mmCIF file of C-alpha atoms in Angstrom:
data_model
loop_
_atom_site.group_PDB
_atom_site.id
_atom_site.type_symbol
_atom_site.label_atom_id
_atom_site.label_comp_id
_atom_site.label_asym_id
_atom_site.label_seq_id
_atom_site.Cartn_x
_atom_site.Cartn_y
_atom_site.Cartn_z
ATOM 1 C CA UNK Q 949 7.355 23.190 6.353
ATOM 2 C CA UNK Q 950 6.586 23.713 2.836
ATOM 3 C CA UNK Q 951 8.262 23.368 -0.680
ATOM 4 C CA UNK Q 952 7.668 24.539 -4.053
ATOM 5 C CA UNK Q 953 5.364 21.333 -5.804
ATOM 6 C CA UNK Q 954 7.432 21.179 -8.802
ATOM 7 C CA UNK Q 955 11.081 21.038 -6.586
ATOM 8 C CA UNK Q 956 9.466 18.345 -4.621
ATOM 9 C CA UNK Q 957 8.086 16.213 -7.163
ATOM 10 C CA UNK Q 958 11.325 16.182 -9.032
ATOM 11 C CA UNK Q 959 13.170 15.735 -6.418
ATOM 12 C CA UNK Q 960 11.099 12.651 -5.278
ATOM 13 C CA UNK Q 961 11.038 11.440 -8.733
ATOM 14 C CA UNK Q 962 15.039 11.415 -8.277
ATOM 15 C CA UNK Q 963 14.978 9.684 -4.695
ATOM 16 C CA UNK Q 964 13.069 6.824 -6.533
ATOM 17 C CA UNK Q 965 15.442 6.832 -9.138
ATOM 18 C CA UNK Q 966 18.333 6.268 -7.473
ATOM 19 C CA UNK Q 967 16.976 3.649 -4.306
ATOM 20 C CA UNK Q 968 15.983 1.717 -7.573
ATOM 21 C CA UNK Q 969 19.307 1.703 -8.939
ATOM 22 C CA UNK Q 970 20.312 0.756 -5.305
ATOM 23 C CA UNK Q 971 17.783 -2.109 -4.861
ATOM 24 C CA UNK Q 972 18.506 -3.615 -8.248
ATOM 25 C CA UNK Q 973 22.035 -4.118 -7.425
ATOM 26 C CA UNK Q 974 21.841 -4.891 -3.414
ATOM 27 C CA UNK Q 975 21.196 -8.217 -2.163
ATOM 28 C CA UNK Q 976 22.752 -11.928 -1.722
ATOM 29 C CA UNK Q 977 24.499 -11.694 -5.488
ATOM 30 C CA UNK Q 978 25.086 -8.304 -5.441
ATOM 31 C CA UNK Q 979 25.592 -6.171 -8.658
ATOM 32 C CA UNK Q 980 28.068 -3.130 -8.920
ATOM 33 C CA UNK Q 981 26.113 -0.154 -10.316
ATOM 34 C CA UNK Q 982 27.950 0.775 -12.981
ATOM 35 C CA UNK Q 983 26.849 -3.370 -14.316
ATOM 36 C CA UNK Q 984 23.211 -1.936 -13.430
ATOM 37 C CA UNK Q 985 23.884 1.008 -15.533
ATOM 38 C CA UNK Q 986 24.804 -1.403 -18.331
ATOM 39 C CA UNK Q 987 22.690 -4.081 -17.919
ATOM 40 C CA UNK Q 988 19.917 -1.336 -18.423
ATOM 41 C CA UNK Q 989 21.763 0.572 -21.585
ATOM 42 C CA UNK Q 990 21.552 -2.456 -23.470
ATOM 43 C CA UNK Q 991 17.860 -2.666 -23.432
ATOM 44 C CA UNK Q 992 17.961 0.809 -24.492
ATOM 45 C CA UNK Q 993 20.125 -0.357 -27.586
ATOM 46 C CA UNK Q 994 23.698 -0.435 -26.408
ATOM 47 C CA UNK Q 995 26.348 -2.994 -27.024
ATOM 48 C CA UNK Q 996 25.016 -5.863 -24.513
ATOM 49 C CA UNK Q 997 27.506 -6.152 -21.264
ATOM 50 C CA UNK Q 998 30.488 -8.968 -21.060
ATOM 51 C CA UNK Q 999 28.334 -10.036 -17.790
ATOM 52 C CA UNK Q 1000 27.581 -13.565 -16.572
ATOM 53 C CA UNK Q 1001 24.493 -14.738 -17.903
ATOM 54 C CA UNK Q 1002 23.478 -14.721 -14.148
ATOM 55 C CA UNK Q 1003 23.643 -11.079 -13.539
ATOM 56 C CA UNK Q 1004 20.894 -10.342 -16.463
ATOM 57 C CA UNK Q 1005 18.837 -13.317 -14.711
ATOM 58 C CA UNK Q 1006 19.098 -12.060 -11.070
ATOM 59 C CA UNK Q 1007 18.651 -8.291 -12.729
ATOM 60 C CA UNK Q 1008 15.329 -8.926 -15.015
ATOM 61 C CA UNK Q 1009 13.716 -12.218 -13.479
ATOM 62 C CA UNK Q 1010 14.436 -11.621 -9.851
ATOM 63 C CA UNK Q 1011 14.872 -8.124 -8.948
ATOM 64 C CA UNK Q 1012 13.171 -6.530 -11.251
ATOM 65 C CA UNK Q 1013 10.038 -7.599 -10.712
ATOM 66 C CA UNK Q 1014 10.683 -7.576 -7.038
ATOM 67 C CA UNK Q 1015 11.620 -3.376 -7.188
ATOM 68 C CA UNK Q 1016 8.285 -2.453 -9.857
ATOM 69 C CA UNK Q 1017 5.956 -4.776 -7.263
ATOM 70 C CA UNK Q 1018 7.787 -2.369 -4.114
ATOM 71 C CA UNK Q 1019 6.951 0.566 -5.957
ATOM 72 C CA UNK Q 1020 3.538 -0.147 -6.677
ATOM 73 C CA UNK Q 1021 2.752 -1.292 -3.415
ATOM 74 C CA UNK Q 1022 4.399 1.410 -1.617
ATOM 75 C CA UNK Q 1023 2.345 3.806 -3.976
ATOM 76 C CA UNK Q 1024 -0.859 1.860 -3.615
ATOM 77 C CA UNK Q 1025 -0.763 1.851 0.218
ATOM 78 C CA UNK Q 1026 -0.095 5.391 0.386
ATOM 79 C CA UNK Q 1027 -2.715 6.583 -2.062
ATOM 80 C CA UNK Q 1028 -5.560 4.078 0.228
ATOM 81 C CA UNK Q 1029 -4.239 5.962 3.446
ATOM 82 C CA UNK Q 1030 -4.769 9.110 1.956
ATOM 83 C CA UNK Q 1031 -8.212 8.697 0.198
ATOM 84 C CA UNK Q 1032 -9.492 6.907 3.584
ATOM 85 C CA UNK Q 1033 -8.167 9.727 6.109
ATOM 86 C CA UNK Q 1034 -10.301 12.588 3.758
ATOM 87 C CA UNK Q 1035 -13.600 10.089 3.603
ATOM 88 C CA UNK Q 1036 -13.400 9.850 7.414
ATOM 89 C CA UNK Q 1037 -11.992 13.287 8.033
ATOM 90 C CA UNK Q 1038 -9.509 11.278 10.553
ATOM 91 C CA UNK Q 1039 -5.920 10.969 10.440
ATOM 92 C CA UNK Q 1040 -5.365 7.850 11.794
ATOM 93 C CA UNK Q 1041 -7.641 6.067 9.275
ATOM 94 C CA UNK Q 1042 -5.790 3.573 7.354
ATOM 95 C CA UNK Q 1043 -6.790 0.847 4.605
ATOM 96 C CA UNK Q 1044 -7.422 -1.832 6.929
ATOM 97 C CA UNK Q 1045 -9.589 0.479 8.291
ATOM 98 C CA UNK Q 1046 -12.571 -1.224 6.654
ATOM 99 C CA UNK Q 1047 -11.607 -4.449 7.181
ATOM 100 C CA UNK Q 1048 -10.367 -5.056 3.475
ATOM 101 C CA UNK Q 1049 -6.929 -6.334 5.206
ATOM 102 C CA UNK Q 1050 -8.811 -9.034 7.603
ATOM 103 C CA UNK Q 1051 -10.812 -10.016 4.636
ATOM 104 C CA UNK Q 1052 -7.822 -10.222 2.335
ATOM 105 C CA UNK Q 1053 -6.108 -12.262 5.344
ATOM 106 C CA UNK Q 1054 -8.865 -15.098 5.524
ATOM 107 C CA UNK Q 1055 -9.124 -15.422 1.654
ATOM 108 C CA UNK Q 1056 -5.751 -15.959 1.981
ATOM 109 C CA UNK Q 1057 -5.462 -18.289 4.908
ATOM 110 C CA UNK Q 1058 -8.493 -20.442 3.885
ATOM 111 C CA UNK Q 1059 -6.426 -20.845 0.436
ATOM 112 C CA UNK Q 1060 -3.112 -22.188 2.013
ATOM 113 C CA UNK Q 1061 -4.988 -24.105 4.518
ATOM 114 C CA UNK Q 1062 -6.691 -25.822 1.656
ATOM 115 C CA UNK Q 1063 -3.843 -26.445 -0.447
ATOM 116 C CA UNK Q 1064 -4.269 -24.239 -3.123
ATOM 117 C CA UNK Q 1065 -2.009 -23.294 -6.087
ATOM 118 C CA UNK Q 1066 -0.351 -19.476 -5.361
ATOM 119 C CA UNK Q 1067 -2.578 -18.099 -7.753
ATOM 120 C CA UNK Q 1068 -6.017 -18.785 -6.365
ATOM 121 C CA UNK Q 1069 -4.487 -18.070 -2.922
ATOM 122 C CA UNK Q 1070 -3.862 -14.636 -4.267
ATOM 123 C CA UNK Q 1071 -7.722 -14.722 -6.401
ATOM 124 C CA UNK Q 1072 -8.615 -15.666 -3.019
ATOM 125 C CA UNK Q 1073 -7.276 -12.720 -0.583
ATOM 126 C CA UNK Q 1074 -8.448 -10.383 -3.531
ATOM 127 C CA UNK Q 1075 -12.039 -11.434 -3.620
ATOM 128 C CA UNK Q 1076 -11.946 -11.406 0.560
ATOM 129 C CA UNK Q 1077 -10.800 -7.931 0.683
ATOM 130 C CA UNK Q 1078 -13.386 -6.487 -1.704
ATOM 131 C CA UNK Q 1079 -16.323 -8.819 0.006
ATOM 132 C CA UNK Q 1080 -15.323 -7.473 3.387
ATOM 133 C CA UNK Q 1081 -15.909 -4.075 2.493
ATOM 134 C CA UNK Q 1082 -19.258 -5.050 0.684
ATOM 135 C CA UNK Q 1083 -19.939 -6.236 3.709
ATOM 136 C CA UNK Q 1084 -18.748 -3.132 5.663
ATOM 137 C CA UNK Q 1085 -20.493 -0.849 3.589
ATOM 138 C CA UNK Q 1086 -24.134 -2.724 3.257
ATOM 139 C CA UNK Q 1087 -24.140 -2.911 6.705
ATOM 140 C CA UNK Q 1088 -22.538 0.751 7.633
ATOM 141 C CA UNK Q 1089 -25.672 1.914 5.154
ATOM 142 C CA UNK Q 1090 -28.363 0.308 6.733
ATOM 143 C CA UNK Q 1091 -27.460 1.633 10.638
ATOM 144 C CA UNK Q 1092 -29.982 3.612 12.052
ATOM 145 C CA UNK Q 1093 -27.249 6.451 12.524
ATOM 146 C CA UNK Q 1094 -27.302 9.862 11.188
ATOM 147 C CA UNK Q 1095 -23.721 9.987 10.983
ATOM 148 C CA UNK Q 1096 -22.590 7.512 8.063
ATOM 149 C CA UNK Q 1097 -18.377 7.915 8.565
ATOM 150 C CA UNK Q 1098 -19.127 6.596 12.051
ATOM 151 C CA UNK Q 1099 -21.347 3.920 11.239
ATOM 152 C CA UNK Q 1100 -18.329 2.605 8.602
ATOM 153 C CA UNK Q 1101 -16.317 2.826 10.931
ATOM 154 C CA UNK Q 1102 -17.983 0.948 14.271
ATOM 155 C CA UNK Q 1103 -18.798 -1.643 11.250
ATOM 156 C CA UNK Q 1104 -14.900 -1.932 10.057
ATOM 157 C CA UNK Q 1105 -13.729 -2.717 13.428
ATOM 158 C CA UNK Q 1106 -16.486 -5.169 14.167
ATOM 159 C CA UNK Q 1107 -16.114 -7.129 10.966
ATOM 160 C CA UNK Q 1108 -12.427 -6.681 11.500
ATOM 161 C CA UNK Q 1109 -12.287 -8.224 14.776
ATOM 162 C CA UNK Q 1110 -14.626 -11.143 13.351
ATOM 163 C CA UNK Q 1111 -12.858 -11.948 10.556
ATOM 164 C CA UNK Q 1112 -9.262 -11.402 12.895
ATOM 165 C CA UNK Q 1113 -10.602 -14.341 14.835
ATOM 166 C CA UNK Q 1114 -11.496 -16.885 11.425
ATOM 167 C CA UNK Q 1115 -7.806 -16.317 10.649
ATOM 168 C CA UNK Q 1116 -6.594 -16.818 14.280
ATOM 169 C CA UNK Q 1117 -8.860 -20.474 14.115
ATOM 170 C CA UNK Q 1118 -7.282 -21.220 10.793
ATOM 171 C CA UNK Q 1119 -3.925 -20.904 11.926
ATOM 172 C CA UNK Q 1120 -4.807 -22.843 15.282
ATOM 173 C CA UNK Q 1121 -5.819 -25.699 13.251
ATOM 174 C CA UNK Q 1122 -3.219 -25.557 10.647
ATOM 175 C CA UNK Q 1123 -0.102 -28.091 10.180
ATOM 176 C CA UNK Q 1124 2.522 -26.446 12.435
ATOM 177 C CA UNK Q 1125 4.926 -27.980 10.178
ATOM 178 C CA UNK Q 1126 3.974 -26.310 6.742
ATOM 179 C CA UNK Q 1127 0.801 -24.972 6.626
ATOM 180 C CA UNK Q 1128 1.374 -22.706 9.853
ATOM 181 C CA UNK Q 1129 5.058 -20.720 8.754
ATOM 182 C CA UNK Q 1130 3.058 -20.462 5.335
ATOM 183 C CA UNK Q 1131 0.360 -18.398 6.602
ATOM 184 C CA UNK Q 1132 2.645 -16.662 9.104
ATOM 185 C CA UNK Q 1133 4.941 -15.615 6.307
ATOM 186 C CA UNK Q 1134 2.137 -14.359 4.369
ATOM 187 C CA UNK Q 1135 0.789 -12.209 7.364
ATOM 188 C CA UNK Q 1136 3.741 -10.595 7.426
ATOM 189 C CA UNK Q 1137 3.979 -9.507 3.457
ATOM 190 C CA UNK Q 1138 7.019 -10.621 1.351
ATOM 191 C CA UNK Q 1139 7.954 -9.584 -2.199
ATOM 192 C CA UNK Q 1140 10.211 -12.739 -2.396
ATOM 193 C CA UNK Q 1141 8.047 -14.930 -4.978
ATOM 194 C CA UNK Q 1142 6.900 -11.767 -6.968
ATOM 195 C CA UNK Q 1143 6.766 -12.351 -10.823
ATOM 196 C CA UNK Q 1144 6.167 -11.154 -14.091
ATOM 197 C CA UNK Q 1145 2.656 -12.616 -14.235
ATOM 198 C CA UNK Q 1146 1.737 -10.890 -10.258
ATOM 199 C CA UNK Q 1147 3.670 -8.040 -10.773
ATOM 200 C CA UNK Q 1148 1.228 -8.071 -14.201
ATOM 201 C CA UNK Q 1149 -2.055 -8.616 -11.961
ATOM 202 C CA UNK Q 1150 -0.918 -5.649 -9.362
ATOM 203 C CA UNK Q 1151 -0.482 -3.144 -11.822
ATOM 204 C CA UNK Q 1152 -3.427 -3.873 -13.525
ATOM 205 C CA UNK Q 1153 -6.161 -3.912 -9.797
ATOM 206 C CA UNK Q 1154 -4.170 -0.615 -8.820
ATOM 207 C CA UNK Q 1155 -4.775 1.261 -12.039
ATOM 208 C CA UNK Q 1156 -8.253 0.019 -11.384
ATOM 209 C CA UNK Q 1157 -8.251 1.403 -7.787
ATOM 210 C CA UNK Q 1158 -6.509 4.463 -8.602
ATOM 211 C CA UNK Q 1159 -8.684 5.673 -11.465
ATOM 212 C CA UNK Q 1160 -11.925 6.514 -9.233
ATOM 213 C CA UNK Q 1161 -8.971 8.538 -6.838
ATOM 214 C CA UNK Q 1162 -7.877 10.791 -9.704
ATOM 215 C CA UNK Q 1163 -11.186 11.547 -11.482
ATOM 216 C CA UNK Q 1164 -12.740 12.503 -8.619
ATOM 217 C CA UNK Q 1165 -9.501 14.246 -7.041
ATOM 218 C CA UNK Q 1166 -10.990 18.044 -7.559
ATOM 219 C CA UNK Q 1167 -13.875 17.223 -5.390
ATOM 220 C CA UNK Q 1168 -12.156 15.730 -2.614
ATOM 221 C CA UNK Q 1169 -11.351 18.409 -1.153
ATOM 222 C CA UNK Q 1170 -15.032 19.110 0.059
ATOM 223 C CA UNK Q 1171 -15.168 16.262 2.165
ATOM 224 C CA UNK Q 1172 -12.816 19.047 4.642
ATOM 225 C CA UNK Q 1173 -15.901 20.981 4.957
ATOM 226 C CA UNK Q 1174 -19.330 19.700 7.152
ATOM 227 C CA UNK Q 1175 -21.687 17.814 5.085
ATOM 228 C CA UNK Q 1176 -23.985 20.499 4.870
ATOM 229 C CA UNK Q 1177 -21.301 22.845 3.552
ATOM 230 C CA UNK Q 1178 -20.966 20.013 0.802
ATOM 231 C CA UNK Q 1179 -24.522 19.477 -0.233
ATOM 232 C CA UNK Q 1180 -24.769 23.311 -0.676
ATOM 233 C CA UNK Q 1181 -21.760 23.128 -3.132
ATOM 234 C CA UNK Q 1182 -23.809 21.146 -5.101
ATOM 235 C CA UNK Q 1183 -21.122 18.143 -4.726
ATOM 236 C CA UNK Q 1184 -22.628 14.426 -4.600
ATOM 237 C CA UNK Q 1185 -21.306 13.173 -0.984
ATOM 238 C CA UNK Q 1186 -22.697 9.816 -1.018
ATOM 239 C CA UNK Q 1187 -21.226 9.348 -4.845
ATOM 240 C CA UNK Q 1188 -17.557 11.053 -4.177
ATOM 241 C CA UNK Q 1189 -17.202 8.927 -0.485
ATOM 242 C CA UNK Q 1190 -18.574 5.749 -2.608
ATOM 243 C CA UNK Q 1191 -15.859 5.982 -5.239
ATOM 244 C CA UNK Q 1192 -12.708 6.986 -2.824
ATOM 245 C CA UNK Q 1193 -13.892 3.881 -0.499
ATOM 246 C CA UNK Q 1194 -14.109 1.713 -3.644
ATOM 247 C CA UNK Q 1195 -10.934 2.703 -4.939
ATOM 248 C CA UNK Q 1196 -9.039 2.779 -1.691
ATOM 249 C CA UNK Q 1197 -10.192 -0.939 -1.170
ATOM 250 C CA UNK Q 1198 -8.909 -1.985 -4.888
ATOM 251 C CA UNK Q 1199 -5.633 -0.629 -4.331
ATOM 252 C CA UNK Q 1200 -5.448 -2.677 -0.807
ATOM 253 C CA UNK Q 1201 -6.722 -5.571 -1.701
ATOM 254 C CA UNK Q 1202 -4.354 -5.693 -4.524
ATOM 255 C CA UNK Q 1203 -1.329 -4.762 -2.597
ATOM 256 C CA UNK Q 1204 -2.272 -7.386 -0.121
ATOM 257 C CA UNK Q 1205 -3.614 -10.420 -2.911
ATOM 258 C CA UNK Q 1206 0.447 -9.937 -4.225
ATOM 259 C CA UNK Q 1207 2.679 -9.203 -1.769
ATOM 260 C CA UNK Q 1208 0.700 -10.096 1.759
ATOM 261 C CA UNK Q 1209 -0.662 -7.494 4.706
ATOM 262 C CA UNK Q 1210 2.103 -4.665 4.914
ATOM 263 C CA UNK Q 1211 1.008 -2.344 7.788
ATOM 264 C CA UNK Q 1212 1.911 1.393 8.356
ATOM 265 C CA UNK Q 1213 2.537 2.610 4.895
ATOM 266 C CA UNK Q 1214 -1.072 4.010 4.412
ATOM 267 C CA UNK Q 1215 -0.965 5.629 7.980
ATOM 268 C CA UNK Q 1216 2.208 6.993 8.394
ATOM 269 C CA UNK Q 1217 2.706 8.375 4.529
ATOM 270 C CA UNK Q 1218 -0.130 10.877 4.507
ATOM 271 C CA UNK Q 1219 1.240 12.482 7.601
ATOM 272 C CA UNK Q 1220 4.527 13.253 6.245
ATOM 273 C CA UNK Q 1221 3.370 14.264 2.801
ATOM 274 C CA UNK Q 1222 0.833 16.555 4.427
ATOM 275 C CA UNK Q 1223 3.760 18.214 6.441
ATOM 276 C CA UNK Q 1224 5.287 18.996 2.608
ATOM 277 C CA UNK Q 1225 2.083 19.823 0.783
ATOM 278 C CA UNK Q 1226 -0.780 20.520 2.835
ATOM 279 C CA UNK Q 1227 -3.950 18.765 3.041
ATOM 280 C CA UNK Q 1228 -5.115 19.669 -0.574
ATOM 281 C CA UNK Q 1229 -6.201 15.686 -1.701
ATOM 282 C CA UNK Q 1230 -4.752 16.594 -5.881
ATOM 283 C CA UNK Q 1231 -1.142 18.012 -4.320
ATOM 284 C CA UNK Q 1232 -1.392 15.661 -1.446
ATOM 285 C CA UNK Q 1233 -2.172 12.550 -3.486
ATOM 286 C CA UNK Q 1234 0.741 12.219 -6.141
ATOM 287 C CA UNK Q 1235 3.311 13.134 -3.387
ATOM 288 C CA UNK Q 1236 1.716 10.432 -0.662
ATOM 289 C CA UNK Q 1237 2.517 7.813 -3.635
ATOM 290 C CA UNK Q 1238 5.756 8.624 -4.010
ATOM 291 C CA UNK Q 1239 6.197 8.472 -0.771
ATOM 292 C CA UNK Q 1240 4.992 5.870 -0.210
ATOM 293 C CA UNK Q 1241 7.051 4.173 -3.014
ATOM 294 C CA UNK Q 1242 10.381 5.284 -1.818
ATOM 295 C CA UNK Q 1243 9.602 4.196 1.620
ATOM 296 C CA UNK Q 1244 8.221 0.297 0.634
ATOM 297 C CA UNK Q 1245 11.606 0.071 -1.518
ATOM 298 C CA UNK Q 1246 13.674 1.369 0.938
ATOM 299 C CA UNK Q 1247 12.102 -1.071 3.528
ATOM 300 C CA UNK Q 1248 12.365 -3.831 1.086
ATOM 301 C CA UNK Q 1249 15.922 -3.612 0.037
ATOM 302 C CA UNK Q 1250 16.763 -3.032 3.543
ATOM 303 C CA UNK Q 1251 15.457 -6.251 4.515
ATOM 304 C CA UNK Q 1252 17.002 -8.194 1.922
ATOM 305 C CA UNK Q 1253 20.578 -6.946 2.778
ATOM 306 C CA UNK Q 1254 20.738 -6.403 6.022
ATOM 307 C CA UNK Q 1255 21.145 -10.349 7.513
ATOM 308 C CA UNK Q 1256 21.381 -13.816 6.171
ATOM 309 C CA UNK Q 1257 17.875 -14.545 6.722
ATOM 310 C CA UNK Q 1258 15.419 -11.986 4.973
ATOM 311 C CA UNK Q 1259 12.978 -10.206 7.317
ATOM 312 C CA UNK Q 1260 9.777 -9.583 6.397
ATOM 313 C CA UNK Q 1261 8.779 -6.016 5.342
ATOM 314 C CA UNK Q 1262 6.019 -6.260 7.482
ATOM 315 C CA UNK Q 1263 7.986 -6.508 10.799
ATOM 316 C CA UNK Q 1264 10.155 -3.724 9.346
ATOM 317 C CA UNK Q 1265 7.379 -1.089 8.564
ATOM 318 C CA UNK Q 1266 6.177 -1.891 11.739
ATOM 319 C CA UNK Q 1267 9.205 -0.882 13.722
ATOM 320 C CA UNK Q 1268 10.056 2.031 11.329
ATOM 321 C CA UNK Q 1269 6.194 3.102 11.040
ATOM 322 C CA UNK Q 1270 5.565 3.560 14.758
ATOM 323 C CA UNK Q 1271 8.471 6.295 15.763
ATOM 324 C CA UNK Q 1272 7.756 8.252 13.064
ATOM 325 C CA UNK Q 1273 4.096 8.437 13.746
ATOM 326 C CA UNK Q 1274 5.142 9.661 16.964
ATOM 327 C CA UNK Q 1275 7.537 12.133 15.499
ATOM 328 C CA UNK Q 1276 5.511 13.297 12.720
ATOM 329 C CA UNK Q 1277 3.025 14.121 15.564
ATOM 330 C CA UNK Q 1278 4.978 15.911 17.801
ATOM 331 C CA UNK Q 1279 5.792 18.124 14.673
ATOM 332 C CA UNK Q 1280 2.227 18.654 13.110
ATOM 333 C CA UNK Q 1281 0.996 21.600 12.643
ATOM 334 C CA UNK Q 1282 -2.801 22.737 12.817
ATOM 335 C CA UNK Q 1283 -3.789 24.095 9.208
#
């Protein structure tokens, strides 16, 4: 089913507004909206709230952060899952697809099994993620096949399953006492320690990522038509599949460098926002990320509030992400 683009963005654009209202008030010290409301009014110049100091420290340092690195994560996912799927012309690609999230994963690993400050753990699964894919690609480019998608992707799952294994050696050799729940925790994503300063360093690798997306967002839509189609358009395949891959594996890599592997989001999000839109990549794109957004901070302030213990957003998208594949499937249409 379809809906006007303008209704749908707007009312999207609402949805996030008011899960973020939500979010920034659920949780173990919960906040009554209407202190939301005015803890935000003030910073837009209205008489400062009779409020605990507390509430503006859980609201700015805490949550905050935590809701803007949800977002961007949600968005980032989404907007990888959707460049990937039109490189490959598959639905079921996702980011990991290339291996950035098994790269990102032993960059990651090796940094907590060394000891490392949370910084270079997060430098780490950033650089492992982008070296992955170098890998990926060099490799993908220099198979004697005629068809380069499927060389990527025999590559992907091959370096995948490699680098699967270094992180499945680190954790056998890891304390079980603190190194091991570390890295498990990590696997699973968490937005619990985001700050200022990562919430900073996200924002900044996704613009990164997203910029080769948008500029080349008009030609995407060739990559639906046979390569031979494409060349006759005069469009640069090699050059427009270079730049989605590169900024599909920026915006994972940062996603996963700041807030751990998060699965499902960059599968399951351009299904449903092709069931709005259509498979047009500039409609389908901004739509996927908000999406995407909605669902990460739905998923995240779920979490949070649902028990004493927080679960893992990971484990969550998981559950969530797998029915919905299913359902979204049974209800696809053929375009």
């Amino acid at each position: 089913m379809r809906y006007s683009y303008p209704v749908l963005l707007a009312g999207l654009a609402l949805a996030l507004l008011v899960a973020g209202l939500i979010a920034l008030g659920s949780g173990s010290f919960p906040l009554p909206l209407v202190d939301v409301l005015r803890l935000l009014a003030a910073q837009l110049g209205a008489p400062p709230p009779d409020l605990p100091a507390s509430a503006e420290t859980v609201l700015w340092q805490i949550r905050g952060p935590r809701v803007l690195a949800a977002l961007a994560v949600g968005a980032a996912l989404a907007a990888s899952g959707t460049a990937l799927q039109s490189v490959f012309r598959n639905p079921l690609a996702a980011p990991d697809l290339l291996g950035v999230s098994a790269g990102s994963a032993v960059g990651a690993v090796l940094g907590i099994f060394l000891g490392w400050a949370i910084w270079a753990i997060q430098a780490a699964a950033f650089v492992g993620g982008l070296a992955a894919v170098a890998v990926v690609y060099a490799i993908g480019t220099a198979l004697p096949l005629r068809d380069r998608t499927l060389s990527l992707v025999l590559v992907g799952i091959a370096v995948g399953s490699m680098l699967g294994s270094v992180v499945a050696l680190v954790k056998t050799l890891a304390d079980p006492y603190t190194q091991l729940p570390a890295i498990t925790f990590w696997l699973l994503g968490s937005f619990a320690s985001i700050g200022q300063a990562d919430l900073a360093g996200l924002a900044l690798c996704a613009i990164a990522g997203l910029i080769p997306l948008l500029l080349m967002r008009w030609r995407a839509d060739a990559l639906m038509l046979s390569d031979d189609e494409v060349r006759a358009l005069g469009v640069g395949l090699p050059l427009l599949r270079l730049s989605l891959v590169v900024g599909a594996t920026l915006l994972t890599a940062a996603t996963v460098a700041a807030a751990g592997i998060i699965g499902w989001i960059g599968l399951v999000v351009p299904h449903a926002a092709r069931l709005l839109v259509g498979a047009s990549f500039p409609r389908l794109l901004p739509v996927a990320m908000l999406l995407g957004a909605l669902l990460m901070l739905v998923i995240d302030t779920v979490g949070r509030s649902i028990g004493q213990a927080e679960l893992p957003p990971g484990v969550l998208t998981a559950l969530i992400g797998a029915p919905v594949l299913f359902v979204l499937m049974l209800r696809r249409r053929d375009d």
